[in-house]
Amino acid sequence: MTTPKRPADIYLRFLQLAEALRGLPSLPPLDPLEERILAIVARARQEEGRLSVRDMMAKHELGAPATVHSRLKSMREKGWLMLTDTEDARRKQIELTQAALLHFDKLSTCLVQAAAQSDRVA
């Protein structure tokens, strides 16, 4: 392995480690739009915000509401997301599954590992 010489090398090492996660048997892979949706749901969770199916479908940057809805359904079937009830039975809250949280834990480990490798070389 080459030694990191620039801060960008840490990020590139992280990408390499994260890519290796894709080969592990866990959740089925996501397409690029599903990855964007997953990131939005994760950020909402981190900020302790609420995100309903309707909220997600209203995000124009994700495309047509029908497309977003089909991706949410796909992500539920793949095990990345789950829907929970709210006070209004017609609205469903989007939540990460335990498997998705574990995936983020693994990504975090990759980031820490990439940074630690850089610290050892510096």
Coordinates of C-alpha atoms in Angstrom, one line a residue:
M1 CA 0.0 0.0 0.0
T2 CA 1.3 3.5 -0.8
T3 CA 1.6 6.0 2.1
P4 CA -0.9 8.8 2.2
K5 CA 0.6 12.1 1.3
R6 CA -2.4 14.3 1.0
P7 CA -5.7 14.6 3.0
A8 CA -7.5 13.4 -0.1
D9 CA -5.6 10.1 0.3
I10 CA -7.5 9.4 3.6
Y11 CA -10.8 9.8 1.8
L12 CA -9.6 7.6 -1.1
R13 CA -8.5 4.9 1.4
F14 CA -11.9 5.2 3.1
L15 CA -13.6 4.6 -0.3
Q16 CA -11.4 1.6 -0.8
L17 CA -12.3 0.1 2.6
A18 CA -16.0 0.9 2.1
E19 CA -16.0 -0.8 -1.3
A20 CA -14.7 -3.9 0.4
L21 CA -17.8 -3.9 2.6
R22 CA -19.9 -4.4 -0.6
G23 CA -18.4 -7.8 -1.0
L24 CA -19.6 -8.9 2.4
P25 CA -22.8 -10.8 2.8
S26 CA -25.2 -8.4 4.4
L27 CA -27.9 -6.3 2.9
P28 CA -28.6 -6.2 -0.9
P29 CA -26.9 -3.4 -2.7
L30 CA -28.6 0.0 -3.4
D31 CA -28.7 1.9 -6.6
P32 CA -27.5 5.5 -6.6
L33 CA -30.9 7.0 -5.9
E34 CA -31.5 4.6 -3.0
E35 CA -28.1 5.6 -1.6
R36 CA -29.2 9.2 -1.7
I37 CA -32.4 8.4 0.0
L38 CA -30.6 6.3 2.7
A39 CA -28.3 9.3 3.4
I40 CA -31.3 11.6 3.8
V41 CA -33.0 9.3 6.2
A42 CA -29.8 8.8 8.2
R43 CA -29.2 12.6 8.4
A44 CA -32.8 13.1 9.6
R45 CA -32.2 10.5 12.2
Q46 CA -29.0 12.1 13.3
E47 CA -30.7 15.4 13.6
E48 CA -33.5 13.7 15.5
G49 CA -35.9 14.9 12.8
R50 CA -39.0 13.2 11.6
L51 CA -39.2 12.1 8.0
S52 CA -42.5 10.7 6.6
V53 CA -43.1 9.0 3.2
R54 CA -44.9 12.1 2.1
D55 CA -41.9 14.3 3.1
M56 CA -39.6 12.2 1.1
M57 CA -41.8 12.1 -1.9
A58 CA -42.0 15.9 -1.8
K59 CA -38.2 16.2 -2.3
H60 CA -38.0 17.3 -5.9
E61 CA -34.3 16.7 -6.2
L62 CA -35.0 12.9 -5.9
G63 CA -37.3 12.9 -8.9
A64 CA -40.9 12.0 -9.5
P65 CA -42.9 11.0 -6.4
A66 CA -43.8 7.7 -7.9
T67 CA -40.1 6.9 -8.4
V68 CA -39.3 7.9 -4.8
H69 CA -42.2 5.7 -3.6
S70 CA -41.0 2.7 -5.6
R71 CA -37.5 3.1 -4.3
L72 CA -38.8 3.3 -0.7
K73 CA -40.7 0.1 -1.3
S74 CA -37.6 -1.5 -2.8
M75 CA -35.4 -0.4 0.2
R76 CA -38.0 -1.9 2.6
E77 CA -37.9 -5.2 0.7
K78 CA -34.1 -5.2 0.8
G79 CA -34.1 -4.6 4.5
W80 CA -32.6 -1.0 4.6
L81 CA -35.7 0.9 5.8
M82 CA -38.9 0.3 7.8
L83 CA -42.0 2.3 8.2
T84 CA -43.5 3.1 11.6
D85 CA -46.9 4.5 12.6
T86 CA -47.4 8.1 13.6
E87 CA -50.3 9.8 15.4
D88 CA -52.0 10.0 12.0
A89 CA -52.5 6.4 10.7
R90 CA -52.3 7.7 7.1
R91 CA -48.7 8.9 7.6
K92 CA -45.8 6.6 8.0
Q93 CA -42.4 7.5 9.5
I94 CA -39.3 6.3 7.6
E95 CA -36.7 4.7 9.9
L96 CA -33.5 2.8 9.4
T97 CA -33.4 -0.9 10.2
Q98 CA -31.0 -2.3 12.6
A99 CA -29.1 -3.8 9.7
A100 CA -28.8 -0.3 8.1
L101 CA -27.5 1.1 11.4
L102 CA -24.9 -1.8 11.5
H103 CA -23.9 -0.8 7.9
F104 CA -23.2 2.7 9.1
D105 CA -21.3 1.4 12.0
K106 CA -19.1 -0.6 9.6
L107 CA -18.6 2.5 7.4
S108 CA -17.6 4.5 10.5
T109 CA -15.0 1.9 11.3
C110 CA -13.6 2.2 7.8
L111 CA -13.3 6.0 8.2
V112 CA -11.5 5.7 11.5
Q113 CA -9.2 3.0 10.1
A114 CA -8.3 5.1 7.1
A115 CA -7.6 8.1 9.3
A116 CA -5.6 6.0 11.7
Q117 CA -3.4 4.6 8.9
S118 CA -2.7 8.2 7.9
D119 CA -1.7 9.1 11.4
R120 CA 0.7 6.2 11.6
V121 CA 2.5 7.4 8.4
A122 CA 2.7 11.0 9.3

